[in-house]
Tab-separated table of C-alpha atoms in Angstrom:
chain	number	residue	atom	x	y	z
B	201	MET	CA	10.700	-120.216	-42.178
B	202	PRO	CA	13.540	-120.492	-44.767
B	203	SER	CA	16.881	-121.548	-43.369
B	204	SER	CA	20.238	-119.968	-44.166
B	205	ARG	CA	23.091	-121.899	-45.746
B	206	LYS	CA	25.666	-119.390	-44.666
B	207	THR	CA	25.768	-116.165	-42.692
B	208	MET	CA	28.476	-113.574	-43.307
B	209	LYS	CA	29.349	-110.390	-41.471
B	210	GLN	CA	28.394	-107.399	-43.587
B	211	PRO	CA	31.605	-106.054	-45.193
B	212	ASN	CA	32.652	-102.506	-46.088
B	213	LEU	CA	30.395	-102.042	-49.091
B	214	LEU	CA	31.317	-99.983	-52.133
B	215	PHE	CA	28.332	-101.147	-54.178
B	216	ARG	CA	25.217	-103.298	-53.872
B	217	CYS	CA	22.462	-103.877	-56.400
B	218	ARG	CA	19.398	-105.912	-57.278
B	219	PHE	CA	20.522	-108.507	-59.804
B	220	GLY	CA	19.398	-111.308	-62.114
B	221	SER	CA	15.988	-111.414	-63.757
B	222	HIS	CA	14.859	-108.287	-61.872
B	223	LEU	CA	17.751	-106.390	-63.458
B	224	TYR	CA	17.145	-107.796	-66.948
B	225	GLY	CA	13.403	-107.184	-66.801
B	226	THR	CA	12.660	-110.896	-67.285
B	227	ASP	CA	11.402	-111.647	-63.771
B	228	THR	CA	8.149	-113.531	-63.231
B	229	PRO	CA	5.995	-114.048	-60.118
B	230	SER	CA	8.039	-117.185	-59.357
B	231	SER	CA	11.444	-115.427	-59.535
B	232	ASP	CA	13.514	-115.189	-56.373
B	233	THR	CA	15.563	-112.072	-55.618
B	234	ASP	CA	19.314	-111.907	-56.251
B	235	TYR	CA	21.726	-109.272	-54.981
B	236	LYS	CA	25.324	-108.582	-55.946
B	237	GLY	CA	27.836	-106.267	-54.372
B	238	ILE	CA	31.471	-105.254	-53.949
B	239	PHE	CA	33.402	-104.713	-50.735
B	240	LEU	CA	36.767	-103.135	-50.031
B	241	PRO	CA	39.113	-105.558	-48.220
B	242	THR	CA	40.951	-104.271	-45.174
B	243	PRO	CA	44.648	-103.360	-45.391
B	244	LYS	CA	45.370	-106.327	-43.107
B	245	GLN	CA	43.665	-108.724	-45.527
B	246	VAL	CA	45.709	-107.293	-48.393
B	247	ILE	CA	49.048	-107.433	-46.551
B	248	THR	CA	48.471	-110.963	-45.256
B	249	GLN	CA	47.173	-112.089	-48.673
B	250	SER	CA	43.915	-113.267	-47.133
B	251	VAL	CA	41.481	-111.334	-49.312
B	252	PRO	CA	38.435	-113.580	-49.949
B	253	LYS	CA	37.046	-113.748	-53.459
B	254	SER	CA	33.473	-113.325	-52.297
B	255	LEU	CA	30.990	-113.672	-49.449
B	256	HIS	CA	27.697	-115.470	-49.992
B	257	THR	CA	24.435	-115.606	-48.060
B	258	THR	CA	21.100	-117.196	-48.950
B	259	THR	CA	17.750	-117.924	-47.330
B	260	GLY	CA	17.218	-121.035	-49.455
B	261	THR	CA	18.339	-124.589	-48.836
B	262	ASN	CA	20.409	-127.112	-50.763
B	263	ARG	CA	17.454	-129.474	-50.941
B	264	SER	CA	14.932	-127.349	-52.822
B	265	LYS	CA	14.571	-124.699	-55.482
B	266	ASN	CA	14.407	-121.117	-54.256
B	267	SER	CA	10.925	-119.623	-53.891
B	268	PRO	CA	9.884	-116.006	-54.655
B	269	GLU	CA	10.395	-115.244	-50.951
B	270	ASP	CA	14.018	-116.427	-51.001
B	271	THR	CA	17.017	-114.193	-51.551
B	272	ASP	CA	20.567	-114.894	-52.679
B	273	GLU	CA	23.384	-112.434	-52.149
B	274	GLU	CA	27.002	-112.566	-53.269
B	275	ILE	CA	29.452	-109.782	-52.505
B	276	TYR	CA	32.819	-109.775	-54.301
B	277	SER	CA	36.050	-108.326	-53.030
B	278	LEU	CA	37.081	-105.385	-55.184
B	279	HIS	CA	40.258	-107.244	-56.158
B	280	TYR	CA	38.312	-110.233	-57.483
B	281	PHE	CA	35.649	-108.090	-59.148
B	282	LEU	CA	38.313	-106.273	-61.197
B	283	THR	CA	39.738	-109.647	-62.214
B	284	LEU	CA	36.291	-110.825	-63.347
B	285	ALA	CA	35.650	-107.605	-65.246
B	286	GLY	CA	39.076	-107.837	-66.880
B	287	LYS	CA	38.141	-111.272	-68.205
B	288	GLY	CA	34.812	-109.997	-69.492
B	289	GLU	CA	32.780	-112.210	-67.164
B	290	THR	CA	29.060	-111.620	-67.583
B	291	VAL	CA	28.381	-111.117	-63.868
B	292	ALA	CA	30.870	-108.243	-63.698
B	293	LEU	CA	29.604	-106.576	-66.873
B	294	ASP	CA	26.014	-106.812	-65.622
B	295	MET	CA	27.027	-105.041	-62.418
B	296	LEU	CA	28.934	-102.352	-64.334
B	297	HIS	CA	25.760	-101.442	-66.230
B	298	CYS	CA	23.310	-101.605	-63.348
B	299	PRO	CA	21.038	-98.518	-63.465
B	300	THR	CA	20.394	-96.320	-60.447
B	301	THR	CA	16.881	-97.784	-60.147
B	302	HIS	CA	18.429	-101.094	-59.067
B	303	THR	CA	21.386	-99.677	-57.136
B	304	LEU	CA	20.969	-100.015	-53.372
B	305	THR	CA	24.420	-98.912	-52.165
B	306	THR	CA	26.968	-96.799	-54.017
B	307	SER	CA	30.191	-94.898	-53.370
B	308	GLU	CA	32.560	-92.459	-55.036
B	309	GLU	CA	34.882	-95.360	-55.842
B	310	TRP	CA	32.099	-97.311	-57.512
B	311	GLN	CA	31.028	-94.306	-59.544
B	312	PHE	CA	34.600	-94.002	-60.808
B	313	ILE	CA	34.606	-97.672	-61.857
B	314	ARG	CA	31.221	-97.406	-63.542
B	315	THR	CA	32.168	-94.197	-65.382
B	316	ASN	CA	35.188	-96.017	-66.796
B	317	ARG	CA	33.330	-99.256	-67.600
B	318	GLN	CA	34.148	-99.050	-71.316
B	319	ARG	CA	37.765	-99.741	-70.349
B	320	PHE	CA	36.688	-103.340	-69.807
B	321	TYR	CA	35.385	-103.709	-73.357
B	322	THR	CA	37.442	-105.709	-75.841
B	323	ARG	CA	36.581	-106.897	-79.309
B	324	THR	CA	36.443	-110.469	-78.079
B	325	LEU	CA	34.874	-110.099	-74.603
B	326	ARG	CA	36.007	-113.681	-74.181
B	327	ALA	CA	33.602	-114.808	-71.484
B	328	TYR	CA	30.555	-113.454	-73.311
B	329	VAL	CA	31.633	-114.857	-76.682
B	330	GLY	CA	32.553	-118.202	-75.176
B	331	TYR	CA	29.231	-118.444	-73.362
B	332	CYS	CA	27.159	-117.581	-76.436
B	333	ARG	CA	29.164	-119.905	-78.633
B	334	GLY	CA	28.863	-122.760	-76.175
B	335	GLN	CA	25.119	-122.279	-75.726
B	336	ALA	CA	24.538	-122.137	-79.476
B	337	ALA	CA	26.559	-125.323	-79.909
B	338	LYS	CA	24.440	-126.959	-77.215
B	339	TYR	CA	20.978	-125.687	-78.062
B	340	GLY	CA	21.104	-124.535	-81.667
B	341	ILE	CA	20.000	-127.224	-84.094
B	342	LYS	CA	22.109	-126.823	-87.196
B	343	GLY	CA	22.758	-129.552	-89.746
B	344	SER	CA	26.237	-128.280	-90.623
B	345	ARG	CA	27.316	-128.614	-86.991
B	346	LEU	CA	26.188	-132.227	-86.861
B	347	ASP	CA	27.878	-132.931	-90.186
B	348	ASP	CA	31.204	-131.409	-89.084
B	349	CYS	CA	31.235	-133.515	-85.937
B	350	ARG	CA	30.354	-136.652	-87.886
B	351	ARG	CA	33.223	-136.096	-90.326
B	352	VAL	CA	35.715	-135.714	-87.484
B	353	VAL	CA	34.512	-138.889	-85.760
B	354	GLU	CA	34.724	-140.828	-89.021
B	355	PHE	CA	38.246	-139.520	-89.680
B	356	LEU	CA	39.481	-140.562	-86.216
B	357	THR	CA	37.868	-144.004	-86.347
B	358	GLY	CA	40.497	-146.695	-86.898
B	359	ARG	CA	43.422	-144.393	-86.120
B	360	GLU	CA	45.690	-144.638	-83.070
B	361	GLY	CA	48.374	-142.497	-81.455
B	362	LYS	CA	48.410	-138.798	-80.623
B	363	LEU	CA	46.222	-136.242	-82.344
B	364	ALA	CA	49.384	-134.280	-83.227
B	365	GLU	CA	50.400	-137.027	-85.655
B	366	PHE	CA	47.426	-136.160	-87.874
B	367	TRP	CA	47.451	-132.359	-87.446
B	368	ASP	CA	47.702	-131.504	-91.150
B	369	GLU	CA	45.095	-134.086	-92.129
B	370	LEU	CA	42.447	-133.218	-89.531
B	371	PRO	CA	39.115	-132.203	-91.094
B	372	THR	CA	38.207	-128.519	-91.269
B	373	GLY	CA	34.801	-126.890	-91.542
B	374	GLU	CA	32.411	-124.166	-90.442
B	375	HIS	CA	32.400	-125.417	-86.855
B	376	ILE	CA	35.977	-126.681	-86.732
B	377	ARG	CA	39.109	-124.672	-86.035
B	378	LYS	CA	42.786	-125.167	-85.287
B	379	TYR	CA	44.528	-122.594	-83.131
B	380	GLU	CA	47.119	-122.009	-80.405
B	381	GLU	CA	46.092	-121.450	-76.788
B	382	GLU	CA	47.735	-118.137	-75.821
B	383	ASN	CA	47.874	-118.749	-72.061
B	384	SER	CA	48.790	-122.425	-72.176
B	385	THR	CA	51.878	-123.615	-70.299
B	386	GLN	CA	52.217	-126.650	-72.563
B	387	THR	CA	55.169	-126.920	-74.924
B	388	ASP	CA	52.788	-127.641	-77.801
B	389	ARG	CA	49.949	-125.103	-77.490
B	390	ARG	CA	47.959	-126.253	-80.515
B	391	MET	CA	44.258	-126.929	-79.956
B	392	TYR	CA	41.586	-128.626	-82.037
B	393	GLU	CA	38.031	-127.374	-81.577
B	394	VAL	CA	34.920	-129.032	-83.000
B	395	CYS	CA	31.481	-127.563	-82.252
B	396	SER	CA	32.960	-125.629	-79.292
B	397	ARG	CA	34.491	-128.830	-77.837
B	398	LYS	CA	38.223	-128.176	-77.360
B	399	VAL	CA	40.987	-130.770	-77.068
B	400	PRO	CA	44.777	-130.348	-76.891
B	401	ILE	CA	46.835	-131.660	-79.753
B	402	THR	CA	48.743	-133.825	-77.267
B	403	ALA	CA	45.624	-135.887	-76.458
B	404	SER	CA	45.271	-139.433	-77.684
B	405	VAL	CA	43.145	-140.130	-80.734
B	406	GLN	CA	41.087	-142.593	-78.715
B	407	TYR	CA	40.223	-139.948	-76.104
B	408	VAL	CA	39.372	-137.299	-78.702
B	409	ARG	CA	37.208	-139.691	-80.680
B	410	THR	CA	35.255	-140.556	-77.520
B	411	VAL	CA	34.680	-136.864	-76.700
B	412	PHE	CA	33.326	-136.019	-80.151
B	413	GLN	CA	31.359	-139.256	-80.493
B	414	LYS	CA	29.468	-138.480	-77.266
B	415	TYR	CA	28.720	-134.959	-78.463
B	416	PHE	CA	27.551	-136.245	-81.862
B	417	GLU	CA	25.145	-138.725	-80.296
B	418	ALA	CA	23.782	-136.212	-77.779
B	419	TYR	CA	23.363	-133.504	-80.417
B	420	ARG	CA	21.592	-135.870	-82.805
B	421	ALA	CA	19.211	-136.914	-80.020
B	422	ARG	CA	18.453	-133.256	-79.232
B	423	ALA	CA	17.713	-132.614	-82.898
B	424	HIS	CA	15.110	-135.389	-82.903
B	425	LEU	CA	13.539	-134.082	-79.696
B	426	ALA	CA	13.507	-130.530	-81.072
B	427	ALA	CA	11.479	-131.692	-84.067
B	428	GLU	CA	8.838	-132.889	-81.591
B	429	ASN	CA	9.297	-129.875	-79.270
B	430	LYS	CA	10.298	-132.183	-76.410
B	431	GLY	CA	13.119	-132.139	-73.875
B	432	ILE	CA	13.801	-128.421	-74.393
B	433	ASP	CA	15.514	-126.510	-71.583
B	434	TRP	CA	13.767	-123.228	-72.246
B	435	LYS	CA	15.373	-121.434	-69.319
B	436	ALA	CA	18.856	-122.276	-70.587
B	437	ILE	CA	17.916	-121.208	-74.096
B	438	SER	CA	16.593	-117.878	-72.812
B	439	HIS	CA	19.952	-117.358	-71.055
B	440	ALA	CA	21.738	-118.072	-74.342
B	441	PHE	CA	19.662	-115.469	-76.184
B	442	ARG	CA	20.119	-112.983	-73.340
B	443	GLY	CA	23.906	-113.277	-73.456
B	444	GLY	CA	23.835	-112.827	-77.209
B	445	PHE	CA	21.615	-109.760	-77.072
B	446	GLN	CA	23.809	-108.182	-74.393
B	447	LEU	CA	27.012	-108.681	-76.354
B	448	LYS	CA	25.391	-107.474	-79.577
B	449	GLU	CA	24.272	-104.255	-77.875
B	450	ILE	CA	27.771	-103.578	-76.521
B	451	LEU	CA	29.361	-104.155	-79.926
B	452	LEU	CA	26.780	-101.994	-81.729
B	453	THR	CA	26.310	-99.121	-79.276
B	454	GLY	CA	29.353	-99.191	-77.003
B	455	ASP	CA	27.110	-99.536	-73.954
B	456	LEU	CA	24.489	-101.758	-72.329
B	457	LYS	CA	21.148	-100.612	-70.945
B	458	TYR	CA	18.849	-102.324	-68.438
B	459	PRO	CA	16.149	-103.509	-68.472
B	460	LEU	CA	16.970	-105.323	-71.712
B	461	ARG	CA	15.173	-104.161	-74.823
B	462	ASP	CA	14.422	-107.787	-75.813
B	463	ARG	CA	12.996	-108.727	-72.413
B	464	ASP	CA	9.501	-109.543	-73.729
B	465	PHE	CA	10.910	-112.068	-76.212
B	466	LEU	CA	13.192	-113.538	-73.539
B	467	LYS	CA	10.263	-114.026	-71.155
B	468	LEU	CA	8.306	-115.856	-73.856
B	469	VAL	CA	11.282	-118.109	-74.588
B	470	LYS	CA	11.766	-118.816	-70.878
B	471	ALA	CA	8.067	-119.716	-70.591
B	472	GLY	CA	8.313	-122.163	-73.522
B	473	ALA	CA	5.798	-120.210	-75.601
B	474	PHE	CA	7.399	-121.270	-78.896
B	475	HIS	CA	7.769	-124.491	-80.871
B	476	TYR	CA	11.513	-125.069	-80.993
B	477	GLN	CA	11.712	-126.208	-84.608
B	478	ASN	CA	8.577	-124.773	-86.224
B	479	ASP	CA	9.307	-121.286	-84.867
B	480	GLY	CA	12.986	-121.544	-85.808
B	481	ILE	CA	14.305	-120.925	-82.288
B	482	GLY	CA	17.491	-122.911	-82.816
B	483	GLN	CA	18.089	-121.194	-86.151
B	484	GLN	CA	17.574	-117.743	-84.604
B	485	LEU	CA	20.104	-118.573	-81.901
B	486	ASP	CA	22.652	-119.702	-84.483
B	487	GLU	CA	22.101	-116.559	-86.547
B	488	LEU	CA	22.504	-114.359	-83.460
B	489	VAL	CA	25.865	-115.954	-82.630
B	490	GLU	CA	27.054	-115.623	-86.233
B	491	GLU	CA	26.103	-111.929	-86.198
B	492	ILE	CA	28.028	-111.443	-82.954
B	493	PHE	CA	31.162	-112.982	-84.421
B	494	ALA	CA	30.897	-110.746	-87.496
B	495	LEU	CA	30.496	-107.652	-85.297
B	496	SER	CA	33.398	-108.775	-83.123
B	497	GLU	CA	35.680	-109.190	-86.117
B	498	ALA	CA	34.794	-105.711	-87.388
B	499	SER	CA	35.043	-104.032	-83.970
B	500	GLY	CA	37.595	-101.317	-83.293
B	501	LEU	CA	37.788	-102.234	-79.613
B	502	PRO	CA	41.177	-103.250	-78.146
B	503	LYS	CA	42.203	-106.895	-77.976
B	504	ASN	CA	42.898	-106.868	-74.230
B	505	VAL	CA	41.922	-104.845	-71.166
B	506	ASP	CA	44.543	-102.412	-69.842
B	507	MET	CA	44.715	-103.909	-66.362
B	508	GLY	CA	47.546	-101.540	-65.450
B	509	PHE	CA	44.983	-98.743	-65.231
B	510	TRP	CA	42.935	-100.723	-62.708
B	511	GLU	CA	45.981	-101.854	-60.764
B	512	ASP	CA	46.956	-98.192	-60.301
B	513	PHE	CA	43.429	-97.453	-59.105
B	514	LEU	CA	43.538	-100.357	-56.655
B	515	VAL	CA	46.935	-99.376	-55.267
B	516	GLY	CA	45.735	-95.809	-54.792
B	517	LEU	CA	42.914	-96.962	-52.549
B	518	TYR	CA	45.440	-98.117	-49.965
B	519	LEU	CA	47.848	-95.173	-50.062
B	520	LYS	CA	48.054	-92.836	-47.078
B	521	GLY	CA	44.889	-90.793	-47.012
B	522	GLY	CA	43.212	-93.099	-49.534
B	523	ASP	CA	44.364	-90.973	-52.475
B	524	TRP	CA	43.184	-93.217	-55.289
B	525	ARG	CA	42.981	-90.359	-57.818
B	526	LEU	CA	46.414	-91.123	-59.263
B	527	PRO	CA	47.899	-89.373	-62.302
B	528	GLY	CA	46.373	-90.794	-65.454
B	529	LEU	CA	43.124	-91.834	-63.764
B	530	THR	CA	40.321	-89.666	-65.103
B	531	ARG	CA	36.828	-89.509	-63.732
């Protein structure tokens, strides 16, 4: 009989749903069952600042992979869920678009949140974009990416000091960018990014060269393996495509429907039914990410989420009588 890693007292649920591959429509006979939910913290937890981020239970063990009979459940505090959604985290956006067929527990408060889910959309959807970009950099096999990384490594070889000393001379390219980190507390917020690997301008040249050299060698090795269709993490690649398809649908239609329309393709990818190079899987992933960036640039969505709206909603939940329908909050 499966053992439990952790047992939690059932909280005051606002929402609970079937999650993961069962939600996406990519489940197989070997898929376990995942559940996600949201609970409303007690006034005491709020006042004493002891609101937990989430509660987690599972029937699996740390020593083995979950079986189809196992279940995993994670229930977020409403406070933390709104933070995740405000950052555009994929788990929160998946929950916001869960259809009634997979909804197990609901509430008036949850229906209000779901009705206003577009308020969490931004033209960057940072977590989604970052995930897709990172996965493409890891699993897409593109010669220009390898070449950009090589040029940076060659430029840094033989140089010493801080990266900032060579800021104006640093190579540029399709997969290279210089920018300022908006939320950084550093005096110098400049960042140098090569193939989705980011380093601060204050880092030493020796450290930066080591970071990019390791990536170059690993990426080159993956390219050789891809040509032979070996060493491919098909599950991770299917996740990369899934994230890309989800973001593309939001940017094109202003919504996201489950099960995913590309679920049949995703299941084939996950099963390793393709030849990575001969079927152009890496190239398709790169093209998907490039399309997403183009759609993002052209999007009329706001740059940031109006978290003030959600803060007003949250405050209203704890007012006398639970009057969360504050002025300006429309259902």
